Tab-separated table of C-alpha atoms in Angstrom:
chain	number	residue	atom	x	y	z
A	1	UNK	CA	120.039	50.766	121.257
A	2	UNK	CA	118.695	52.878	118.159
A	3	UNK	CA	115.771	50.356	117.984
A	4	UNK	CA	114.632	51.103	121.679
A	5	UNK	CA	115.099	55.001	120.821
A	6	UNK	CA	112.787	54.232	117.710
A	7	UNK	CA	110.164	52.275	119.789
A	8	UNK	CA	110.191	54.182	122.969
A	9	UNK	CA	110.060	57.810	121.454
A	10	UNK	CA	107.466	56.433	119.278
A	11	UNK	CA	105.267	55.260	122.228
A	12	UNK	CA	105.897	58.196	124.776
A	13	UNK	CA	104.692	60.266	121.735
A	14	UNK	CA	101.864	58.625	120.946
A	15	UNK	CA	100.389	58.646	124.302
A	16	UNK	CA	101.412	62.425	124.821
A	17	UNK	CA	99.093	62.630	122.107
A	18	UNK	CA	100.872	63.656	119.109
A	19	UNK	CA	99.490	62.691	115.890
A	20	UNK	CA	100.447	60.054	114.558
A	21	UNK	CA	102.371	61.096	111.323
A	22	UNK	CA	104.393	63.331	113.834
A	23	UNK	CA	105.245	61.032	115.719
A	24	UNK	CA	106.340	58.501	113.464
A	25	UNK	CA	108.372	61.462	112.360
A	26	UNK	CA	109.822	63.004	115.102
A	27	UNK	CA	110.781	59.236	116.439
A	28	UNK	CA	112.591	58.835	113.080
A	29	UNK	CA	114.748	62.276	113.476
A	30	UNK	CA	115.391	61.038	117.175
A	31	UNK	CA	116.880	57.959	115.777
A	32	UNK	CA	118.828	59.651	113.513
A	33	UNK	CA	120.406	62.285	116.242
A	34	UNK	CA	121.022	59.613	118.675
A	35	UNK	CA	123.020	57.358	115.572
A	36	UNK	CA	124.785	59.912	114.387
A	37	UNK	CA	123.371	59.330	110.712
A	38	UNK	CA	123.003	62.359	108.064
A	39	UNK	CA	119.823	63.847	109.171
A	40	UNK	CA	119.272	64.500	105.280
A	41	UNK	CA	118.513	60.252	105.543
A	42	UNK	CA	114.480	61.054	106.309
A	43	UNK	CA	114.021	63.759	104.219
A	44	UNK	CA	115.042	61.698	100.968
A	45	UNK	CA	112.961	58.756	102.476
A	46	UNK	CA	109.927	60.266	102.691
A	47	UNK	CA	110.292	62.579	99.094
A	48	UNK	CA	111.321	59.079	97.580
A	49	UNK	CA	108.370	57.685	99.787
A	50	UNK	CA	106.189	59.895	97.932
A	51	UNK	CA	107.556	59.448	94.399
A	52	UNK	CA	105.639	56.335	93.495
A	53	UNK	CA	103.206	56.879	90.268
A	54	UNK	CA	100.518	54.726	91.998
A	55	UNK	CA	99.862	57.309	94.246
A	56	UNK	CA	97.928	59.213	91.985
A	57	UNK	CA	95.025	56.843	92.568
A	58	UNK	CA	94.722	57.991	96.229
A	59	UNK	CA	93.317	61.534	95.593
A	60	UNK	CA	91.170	60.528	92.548
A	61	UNK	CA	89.557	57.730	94.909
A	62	UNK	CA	89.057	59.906	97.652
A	63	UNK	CA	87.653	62.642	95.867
A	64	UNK	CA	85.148	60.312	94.078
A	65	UNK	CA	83.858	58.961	97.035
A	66	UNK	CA	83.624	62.861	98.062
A	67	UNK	CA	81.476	63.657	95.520
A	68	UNK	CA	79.435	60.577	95.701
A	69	UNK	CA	78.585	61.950	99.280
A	70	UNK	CA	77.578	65.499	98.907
A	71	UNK	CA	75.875	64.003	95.435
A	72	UNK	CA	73.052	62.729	97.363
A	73	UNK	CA	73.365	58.875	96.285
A	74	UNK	CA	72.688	57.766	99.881
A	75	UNK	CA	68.903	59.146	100.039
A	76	UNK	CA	68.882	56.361	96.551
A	77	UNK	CA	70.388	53.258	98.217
A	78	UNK	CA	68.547	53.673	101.210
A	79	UNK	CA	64.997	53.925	98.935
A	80	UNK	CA	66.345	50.500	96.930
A	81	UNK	CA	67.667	48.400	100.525
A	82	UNK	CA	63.990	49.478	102.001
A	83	UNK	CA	62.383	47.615	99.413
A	84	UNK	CA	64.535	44.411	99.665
A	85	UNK	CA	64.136	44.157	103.124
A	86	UNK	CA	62.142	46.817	105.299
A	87	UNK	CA	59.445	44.605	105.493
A	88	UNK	CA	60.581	41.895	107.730
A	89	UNK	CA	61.405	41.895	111.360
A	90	UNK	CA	64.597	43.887	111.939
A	91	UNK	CA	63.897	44.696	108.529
A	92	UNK	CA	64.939	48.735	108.833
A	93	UNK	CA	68.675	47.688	110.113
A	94	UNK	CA	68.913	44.894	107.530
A	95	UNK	CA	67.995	47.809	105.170
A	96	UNK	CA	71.217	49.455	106.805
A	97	UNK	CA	73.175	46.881	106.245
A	98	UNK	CA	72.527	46.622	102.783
A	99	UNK	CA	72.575	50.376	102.335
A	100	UNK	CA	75.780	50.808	103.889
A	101	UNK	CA	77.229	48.052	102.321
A	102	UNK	CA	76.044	49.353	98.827
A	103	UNK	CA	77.344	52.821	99.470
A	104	UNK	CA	80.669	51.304	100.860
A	105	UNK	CA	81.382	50.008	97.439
A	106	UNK	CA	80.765	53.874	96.266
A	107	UNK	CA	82.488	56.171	98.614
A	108	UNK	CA	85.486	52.512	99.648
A	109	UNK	CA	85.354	54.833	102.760
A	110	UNK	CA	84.086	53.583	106.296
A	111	UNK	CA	84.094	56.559	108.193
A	112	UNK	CA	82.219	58.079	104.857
A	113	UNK	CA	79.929	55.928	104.902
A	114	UNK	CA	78.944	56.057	108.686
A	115	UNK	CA	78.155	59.868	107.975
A	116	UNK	CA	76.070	59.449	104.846
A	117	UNK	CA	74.141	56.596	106.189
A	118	UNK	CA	74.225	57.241	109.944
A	119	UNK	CA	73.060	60.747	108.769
A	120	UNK	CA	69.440	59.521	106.938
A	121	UNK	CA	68.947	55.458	108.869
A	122	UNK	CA	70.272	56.271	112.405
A	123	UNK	CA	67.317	58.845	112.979
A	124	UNK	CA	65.122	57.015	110.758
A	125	UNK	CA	65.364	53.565	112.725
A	126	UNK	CA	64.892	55.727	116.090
A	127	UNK	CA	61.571	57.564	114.849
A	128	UNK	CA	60.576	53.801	114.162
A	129	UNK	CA	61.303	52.149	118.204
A	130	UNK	CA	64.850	50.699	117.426
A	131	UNK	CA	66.949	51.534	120.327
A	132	UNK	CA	69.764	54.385	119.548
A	133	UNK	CA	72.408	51.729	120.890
A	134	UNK	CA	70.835	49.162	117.898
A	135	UNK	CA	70.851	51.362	114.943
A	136	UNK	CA	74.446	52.792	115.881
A	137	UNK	CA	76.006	49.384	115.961
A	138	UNK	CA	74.126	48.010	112.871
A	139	UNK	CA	75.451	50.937	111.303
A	140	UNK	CA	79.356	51.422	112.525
A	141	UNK	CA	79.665	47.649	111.542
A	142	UNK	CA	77.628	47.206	108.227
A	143	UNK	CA	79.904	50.815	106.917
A	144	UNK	CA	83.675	48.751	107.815
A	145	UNK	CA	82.969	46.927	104.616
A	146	UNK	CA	83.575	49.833	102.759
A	147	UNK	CA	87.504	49.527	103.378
A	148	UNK	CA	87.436	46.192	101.260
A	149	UNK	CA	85.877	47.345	98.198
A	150	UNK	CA	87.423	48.662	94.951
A	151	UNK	CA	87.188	52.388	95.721
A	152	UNK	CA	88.722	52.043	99.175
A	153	UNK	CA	92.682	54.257	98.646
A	154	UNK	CA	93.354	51.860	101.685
A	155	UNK	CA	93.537	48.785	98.810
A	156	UNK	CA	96.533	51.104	97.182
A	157	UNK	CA	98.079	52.227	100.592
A	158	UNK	CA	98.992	48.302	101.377
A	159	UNK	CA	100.137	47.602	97.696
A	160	UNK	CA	102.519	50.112	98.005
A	161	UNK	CA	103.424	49.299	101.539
A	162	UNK	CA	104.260	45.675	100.197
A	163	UNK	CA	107.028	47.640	98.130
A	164	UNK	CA	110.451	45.570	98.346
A	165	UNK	CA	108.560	42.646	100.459
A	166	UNK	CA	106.135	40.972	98.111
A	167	UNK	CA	104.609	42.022	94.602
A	168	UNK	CA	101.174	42.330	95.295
A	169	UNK	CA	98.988	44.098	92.141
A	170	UNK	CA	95.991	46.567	92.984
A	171	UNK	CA	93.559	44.605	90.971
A	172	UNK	CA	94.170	41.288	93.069
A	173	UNK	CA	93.724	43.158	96.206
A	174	UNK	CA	90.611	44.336	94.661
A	175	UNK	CA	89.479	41.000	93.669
A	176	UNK	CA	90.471	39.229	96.622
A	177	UNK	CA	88.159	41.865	99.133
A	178	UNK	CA	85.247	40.822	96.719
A	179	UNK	CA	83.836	37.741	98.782
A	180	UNK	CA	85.003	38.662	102.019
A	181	UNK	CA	83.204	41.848	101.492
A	182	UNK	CA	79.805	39.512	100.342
A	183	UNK	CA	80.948	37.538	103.859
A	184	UNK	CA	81.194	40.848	106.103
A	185	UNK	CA	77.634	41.997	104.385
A	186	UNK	CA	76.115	38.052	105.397
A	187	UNK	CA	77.474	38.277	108.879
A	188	UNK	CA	76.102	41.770	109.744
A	189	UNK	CA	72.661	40.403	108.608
A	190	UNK	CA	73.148	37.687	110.535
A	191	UNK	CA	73.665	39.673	113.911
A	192	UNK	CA	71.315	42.414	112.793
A	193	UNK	CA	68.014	40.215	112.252
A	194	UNK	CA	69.552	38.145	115.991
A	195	UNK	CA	69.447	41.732	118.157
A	196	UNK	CA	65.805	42.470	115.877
A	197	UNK	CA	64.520	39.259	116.918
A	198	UNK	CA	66.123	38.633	120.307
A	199	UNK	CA	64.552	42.762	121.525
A	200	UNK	CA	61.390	41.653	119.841
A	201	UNK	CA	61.375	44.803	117.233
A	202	UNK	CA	58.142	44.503	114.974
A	203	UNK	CA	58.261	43.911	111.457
A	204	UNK	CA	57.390	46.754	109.116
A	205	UNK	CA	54.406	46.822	106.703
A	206	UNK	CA	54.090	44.590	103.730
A	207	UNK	CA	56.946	43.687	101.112
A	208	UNK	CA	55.730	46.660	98.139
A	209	UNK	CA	56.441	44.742	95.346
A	210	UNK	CA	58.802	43.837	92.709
A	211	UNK	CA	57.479	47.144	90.712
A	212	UNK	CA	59.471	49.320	93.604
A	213	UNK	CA	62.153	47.435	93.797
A	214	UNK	CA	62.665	47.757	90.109
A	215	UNK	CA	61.977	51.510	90.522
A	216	UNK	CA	64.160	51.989	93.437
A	217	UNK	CA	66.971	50.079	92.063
A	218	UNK	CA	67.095	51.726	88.959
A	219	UNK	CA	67.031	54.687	90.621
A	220	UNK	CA	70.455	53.872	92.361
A	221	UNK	CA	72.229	52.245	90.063
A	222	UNK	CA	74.040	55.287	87.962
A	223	UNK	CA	76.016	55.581	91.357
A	224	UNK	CA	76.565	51.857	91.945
A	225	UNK	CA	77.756	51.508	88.062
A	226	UNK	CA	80.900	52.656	89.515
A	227	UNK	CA	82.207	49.684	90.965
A	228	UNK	CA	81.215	47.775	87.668
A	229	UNK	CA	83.183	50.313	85.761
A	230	UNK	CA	85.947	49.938	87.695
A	231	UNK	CA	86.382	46.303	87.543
A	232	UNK	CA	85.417	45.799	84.231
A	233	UNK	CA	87.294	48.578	82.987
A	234	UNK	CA	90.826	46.992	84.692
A	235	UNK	CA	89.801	43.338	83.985
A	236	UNK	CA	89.347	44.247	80.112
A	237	UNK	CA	92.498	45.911	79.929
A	238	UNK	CA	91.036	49.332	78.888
A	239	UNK	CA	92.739	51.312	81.975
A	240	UNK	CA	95.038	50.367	84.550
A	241	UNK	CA	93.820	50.339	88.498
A	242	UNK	CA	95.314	53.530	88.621
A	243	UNK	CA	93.672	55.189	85.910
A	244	UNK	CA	90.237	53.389	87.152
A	245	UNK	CA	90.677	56.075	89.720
A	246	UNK	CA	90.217	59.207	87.522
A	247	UNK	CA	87.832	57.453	85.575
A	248	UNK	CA	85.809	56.986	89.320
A	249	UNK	CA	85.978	60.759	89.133
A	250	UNK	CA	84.757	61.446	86.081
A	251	UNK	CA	81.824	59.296	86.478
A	252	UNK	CA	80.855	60.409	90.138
A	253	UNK	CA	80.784	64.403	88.304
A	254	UNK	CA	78.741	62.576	85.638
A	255	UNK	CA	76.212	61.126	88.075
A	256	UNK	CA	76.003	63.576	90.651
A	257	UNK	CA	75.810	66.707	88.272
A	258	UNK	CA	74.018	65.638	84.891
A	259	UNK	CA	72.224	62.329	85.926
A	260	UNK	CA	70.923	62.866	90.007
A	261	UNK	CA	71.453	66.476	89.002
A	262	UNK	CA	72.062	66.658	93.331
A	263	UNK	CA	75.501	68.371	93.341
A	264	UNK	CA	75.306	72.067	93.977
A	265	UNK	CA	78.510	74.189	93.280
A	266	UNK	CA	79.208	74.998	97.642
A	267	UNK	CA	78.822	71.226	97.589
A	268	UNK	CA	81.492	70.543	95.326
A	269	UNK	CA	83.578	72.751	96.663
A	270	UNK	CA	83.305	70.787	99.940
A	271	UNK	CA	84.077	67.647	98.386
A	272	UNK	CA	87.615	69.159	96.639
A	273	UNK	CA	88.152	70.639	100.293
A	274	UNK	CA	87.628	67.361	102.099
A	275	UNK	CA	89.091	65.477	98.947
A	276	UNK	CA	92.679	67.648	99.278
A	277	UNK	CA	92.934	67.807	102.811
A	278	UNK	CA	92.273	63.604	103.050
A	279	UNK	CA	94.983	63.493	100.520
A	280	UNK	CA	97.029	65.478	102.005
A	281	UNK	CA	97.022	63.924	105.476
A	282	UNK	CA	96.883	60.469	103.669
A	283	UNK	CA	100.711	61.397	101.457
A	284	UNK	CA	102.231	63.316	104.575
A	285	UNK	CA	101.696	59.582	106.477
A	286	UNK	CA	103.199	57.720	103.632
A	287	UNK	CA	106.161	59.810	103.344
A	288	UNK	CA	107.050	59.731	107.172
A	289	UNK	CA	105.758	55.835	107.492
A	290	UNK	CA	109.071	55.168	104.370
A	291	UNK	CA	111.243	56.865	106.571
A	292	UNK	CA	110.096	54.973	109.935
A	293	UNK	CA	109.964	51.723	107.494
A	294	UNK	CA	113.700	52.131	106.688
A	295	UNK	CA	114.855	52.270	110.191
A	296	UNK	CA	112.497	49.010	111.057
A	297	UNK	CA	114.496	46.996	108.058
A	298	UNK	CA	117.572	48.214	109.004
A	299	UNK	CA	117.315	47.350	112.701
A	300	UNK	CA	115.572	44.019	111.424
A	301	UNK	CA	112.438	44.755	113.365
A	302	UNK	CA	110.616	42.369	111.049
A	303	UNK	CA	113.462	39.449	111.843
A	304	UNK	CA	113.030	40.278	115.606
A	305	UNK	CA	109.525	39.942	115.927
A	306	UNK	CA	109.168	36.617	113.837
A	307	UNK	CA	112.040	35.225	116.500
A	308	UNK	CA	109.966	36.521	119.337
A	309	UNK	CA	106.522	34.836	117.812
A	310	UNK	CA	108.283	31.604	117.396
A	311	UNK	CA	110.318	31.311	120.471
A	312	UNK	CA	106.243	31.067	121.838
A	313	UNK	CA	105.187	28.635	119.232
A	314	UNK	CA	105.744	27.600	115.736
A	315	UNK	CA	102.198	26.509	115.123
A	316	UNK	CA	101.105	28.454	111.476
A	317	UNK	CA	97.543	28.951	113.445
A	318	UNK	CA	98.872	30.336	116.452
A	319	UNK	CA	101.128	32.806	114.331
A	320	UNK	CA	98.322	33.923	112.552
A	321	UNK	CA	96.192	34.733	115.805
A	322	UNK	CA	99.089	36.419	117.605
A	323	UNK	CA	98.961	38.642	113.997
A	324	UNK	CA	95.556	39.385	114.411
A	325	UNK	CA	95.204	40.083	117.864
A	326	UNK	CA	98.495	42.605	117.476
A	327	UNK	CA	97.099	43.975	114.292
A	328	UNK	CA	93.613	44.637	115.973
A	329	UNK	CA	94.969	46.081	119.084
A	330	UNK	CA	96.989	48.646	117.224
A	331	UNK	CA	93.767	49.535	115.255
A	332	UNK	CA	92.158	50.801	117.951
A	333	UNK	CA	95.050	53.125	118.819
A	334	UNK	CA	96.145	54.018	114.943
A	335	UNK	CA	94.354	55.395	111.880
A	336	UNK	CA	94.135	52.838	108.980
A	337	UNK	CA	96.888	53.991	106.900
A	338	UNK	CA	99.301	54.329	109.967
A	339	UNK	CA	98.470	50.835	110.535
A	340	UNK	CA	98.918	49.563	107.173
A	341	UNK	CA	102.290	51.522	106.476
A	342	UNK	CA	103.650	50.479	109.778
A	343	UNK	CA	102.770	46.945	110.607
A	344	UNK	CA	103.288	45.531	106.674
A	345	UNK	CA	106.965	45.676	107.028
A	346	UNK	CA	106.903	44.111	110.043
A	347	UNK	CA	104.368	40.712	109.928
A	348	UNK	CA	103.655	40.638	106.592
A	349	UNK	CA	107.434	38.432	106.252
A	350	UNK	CA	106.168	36.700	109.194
A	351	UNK	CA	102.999	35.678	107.765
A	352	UNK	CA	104.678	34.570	104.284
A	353	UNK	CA	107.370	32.771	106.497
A	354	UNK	CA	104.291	30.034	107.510
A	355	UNK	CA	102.351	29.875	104.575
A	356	UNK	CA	99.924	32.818	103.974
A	357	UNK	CA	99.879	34.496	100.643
A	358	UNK	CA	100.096	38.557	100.787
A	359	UNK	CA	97.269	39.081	98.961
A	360	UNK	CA	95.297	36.995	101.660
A	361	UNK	CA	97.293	39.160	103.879
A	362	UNK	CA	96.227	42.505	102.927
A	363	UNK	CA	92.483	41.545	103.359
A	364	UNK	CA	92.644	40.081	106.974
A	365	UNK	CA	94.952	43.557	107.644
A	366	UNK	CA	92.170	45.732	106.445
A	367	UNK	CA	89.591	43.836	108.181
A	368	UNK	CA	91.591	44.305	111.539
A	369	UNK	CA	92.204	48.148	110.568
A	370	UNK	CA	88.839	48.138	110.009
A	371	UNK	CA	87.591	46.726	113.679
A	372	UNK	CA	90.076	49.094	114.847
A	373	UNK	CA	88.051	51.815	113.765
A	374	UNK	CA	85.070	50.696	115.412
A	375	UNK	CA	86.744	50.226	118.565
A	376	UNK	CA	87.834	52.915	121.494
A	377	UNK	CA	90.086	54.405	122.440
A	378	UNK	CA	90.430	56.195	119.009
A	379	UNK	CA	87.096	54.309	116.998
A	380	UNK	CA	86.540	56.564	114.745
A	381	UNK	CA	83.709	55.190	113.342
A	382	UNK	CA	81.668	54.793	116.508
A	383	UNK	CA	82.503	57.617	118.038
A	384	UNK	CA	80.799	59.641	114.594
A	385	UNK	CA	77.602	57.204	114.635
A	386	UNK	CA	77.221	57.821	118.325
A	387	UNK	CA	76.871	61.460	117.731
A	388	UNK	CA	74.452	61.162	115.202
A	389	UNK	CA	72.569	58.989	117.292
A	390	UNK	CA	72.820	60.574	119.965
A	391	UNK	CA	74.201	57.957	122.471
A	392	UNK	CA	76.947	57.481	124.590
A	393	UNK	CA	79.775	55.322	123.455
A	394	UNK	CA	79.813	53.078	126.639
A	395	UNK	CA	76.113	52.258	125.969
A	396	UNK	CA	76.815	51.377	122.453
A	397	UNK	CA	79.721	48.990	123.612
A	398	UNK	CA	77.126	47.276	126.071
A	399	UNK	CA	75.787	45.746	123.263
A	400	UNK	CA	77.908	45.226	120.549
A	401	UNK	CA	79.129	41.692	120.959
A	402	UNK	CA	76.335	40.027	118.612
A	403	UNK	CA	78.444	42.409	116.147
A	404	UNK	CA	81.644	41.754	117.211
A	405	UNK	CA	81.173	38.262	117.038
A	406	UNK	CA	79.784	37.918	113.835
A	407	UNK	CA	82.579	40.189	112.120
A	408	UNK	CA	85.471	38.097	113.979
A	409	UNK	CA	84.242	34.806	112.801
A	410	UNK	CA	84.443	36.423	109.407
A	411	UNK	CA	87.863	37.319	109.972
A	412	UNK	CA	88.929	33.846	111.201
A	413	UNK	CA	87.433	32.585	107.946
A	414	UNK	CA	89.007	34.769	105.862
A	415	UNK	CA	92.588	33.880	108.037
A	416	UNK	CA	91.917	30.234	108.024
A	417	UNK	CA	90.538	29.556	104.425
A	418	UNK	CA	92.666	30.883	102.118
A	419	UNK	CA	90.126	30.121	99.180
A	420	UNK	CA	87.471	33.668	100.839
A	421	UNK	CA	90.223	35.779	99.489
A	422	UNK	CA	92.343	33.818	96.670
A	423	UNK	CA	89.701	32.181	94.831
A	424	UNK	CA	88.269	34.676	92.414
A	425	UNK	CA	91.847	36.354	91.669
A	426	UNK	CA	92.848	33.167	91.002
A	427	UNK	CA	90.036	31.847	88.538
A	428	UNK	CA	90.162	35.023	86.834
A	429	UNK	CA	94.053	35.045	86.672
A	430	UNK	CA	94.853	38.385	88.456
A	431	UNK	CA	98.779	39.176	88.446
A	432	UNK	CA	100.449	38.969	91.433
């Protein structure tokens, strides 16, 4: 009976429209009334939710990919993906992709880097004939790769969510989103250049030559160093992943202020403003989701759902496609983090139960989360590159399939063949 309290207050909540870390919340306390248990029970869950040294990464990640925004480094990838690409046919939302892609591995944000991007392509591609609808969706789904790459806190939110399940390290998680990052970046080409060639969008100008892509590269790579720091830094042994995160920090202030010289003092401000309150929204989820997660293990939510799953079928495919289709639905209602926190506990057992590694795991999660975003009725992501470009979201949804296509064949890949997300962490020996 406490379970359907749990579930039901939960759900009414959510659709009243609560947020979602107050209702995770406020469904835990109702639990704990109706059970009779010490109220005191989700208060010390979510202080002792909170009390994890890893955590410190979170705000030093989120407040480098802050700065890395207001520091201007967009304007520099966009220059350096231009003169890869903006010459052939499609060429200025292949640019995109690229771009985004490059600045996803800089800010590890999606919705961050939908507003950097979206803010200087989206209007560019429209002063050049693309359709609004076009550079929205090349956009939206090029900036999702940005939750699999090294600076994304959402790497360190699942870790931690693993807690007591599986030992999963941050620097496997990191390695393992490496190709399937590469794969996202391929398959958004892919379904770019299709729409280009398929609405019969011109090509622009001649390629300008190996001298500006030298130029333009070099221009951008102080702020793309940062990844390279980051992985070399942890794979050498000189800091730990979460110490990689201040060290993020110290090199976006480097960059932005003595390098690109683009970060003005309001700016900055902004960027510790945006930094704390992400951070702070971010913790206050974690702490509620330990509470919510201690009532799911204790009412064996994650023993009740892998019965339910296999009293359908015990086929280690089928499991894995009921996960993803539950895990994507709940995207589109959930932020990431609430996903991540909330649905680990639960399939993440399952999953290991038939056969998939967590590490493999944790990137097909944040790929779902990541869909989610892009998805209504919450999307996040669209609905922010729809009001930069100035469209309406049921237009952009008209035409996203090409997208949507391309981006779940990646994920079946990545779900299928473990060797997308186990490969490199396992030539180069990451711990578990």
């Amino acid at each position: 009976m406490e379970l359907t309290v749990l579930s039901i207050s939960f759900a009414v909540l959510l659709v009243l429209g609560v947020p979602v870390a107050f209702s995770i919340g406020l469904a835990s306390v109702a639990t704990v009334l109706f059970s009779g248990m010490p109220i005191a029970i989700v208060f010390q869950k979510m202080v002792g939710g909170m009390q994890i040294f890893s955590f410190l990464a979170i705000p030093f990640f989120v407040f480098a990919g802050e700065l890395m925004l207001y520091g201007g480094i967009a304007d520099r990838i966009v220059r350096f993906a231009n003169s890869l690409v903006g010459h052939v046919r499609g060429g200025l939302g292949m640019s995109n992709v690229i771009g985004c892609t490059l600045f996803g591995g800089v800010a590890g944000s999606p919705l961050a880097d939908v507003s950097a991007m979206g803010s200087v392509m989206i209007p560019l591609m429209k002063k050049e004939g693309y359709d609004a609808d076009y550079a929205v969706n090349v956009t939206t789904h090029a900036a999702l790769v940005g939750a699999l790459m090294p600076t994304s806190h959402n790497l360190i939110i699942f870790t931690l969510a693993t807690t007591g399940i599986a030992s999963v390290s941050v620097f496997s998680l990191i390695l393992a989103g490496v190709i399937p990052a590469l794969l996202l970046t391929i398959c958004n080409l892919i379904a770019a250049y299709y729409v280009a060639v398929k609405r019969g969008y011109p090509t622009r100008g001649k390629f300008p030559g190996w001298k500006e892509v030298v130029v333009s590269f070099l221009g951008a790579m102080p702020g793309l160093l940062i990844v390279v720091i980051i992985l070399a830094g942890i794979l050498s042994g000189i800091f730990t992943a979460t110490e990689s995160a201040a060290t993020a920090v110290l090199w976006a202030l480097l960059v932005t202020v003595l390098v690109y010289r683009s970060l003005s003092w309001k700016d900055f401000l902004k960027a510790c403003a945006k930094a704390c309150k992400t951070t702070g929204v971010v913790l206050l989820l974690i702490g509620i989701s330990s509470a919510f997660g201690y009532f799911m293990a204790l009412y064996e939510v994650p023993q009740k759902t892998g019965e339910l799953m296999q009293s359908v079928t015990t086929s280690p495919w089928m499991i894995f496609l009921m996960i993803n289709i539950l895990l994507f639905v709940l995207g589109t209602f959930l932020d990431m983090a609430a996903t991540i926190l909330i649905c680990t506990p639960i399939f993440l057992p399952i999953a290991q139960h038939f056969g998939m590694d967590p590490v493999q795991f944790g990137i097909v999660m944040l790929i779902n989360c990541a869909l989610g975003l892009n998805t209504p009725p919450v999307g996040v992501t669209q609905f922010v590159g729809c009001a930069i470009g100035g469209v309406s979201v049921g237009q952009v949804m008209k035409s996203i399939l090409p997208f949507y296509g391309a981006l779940t064949a990646c994920l079946m890949l990545v779900t299928y063949v473990p060797a997308f997300s186990l490969w490199l962490p396992n030539l180069l020996n990451a711990p578990k």
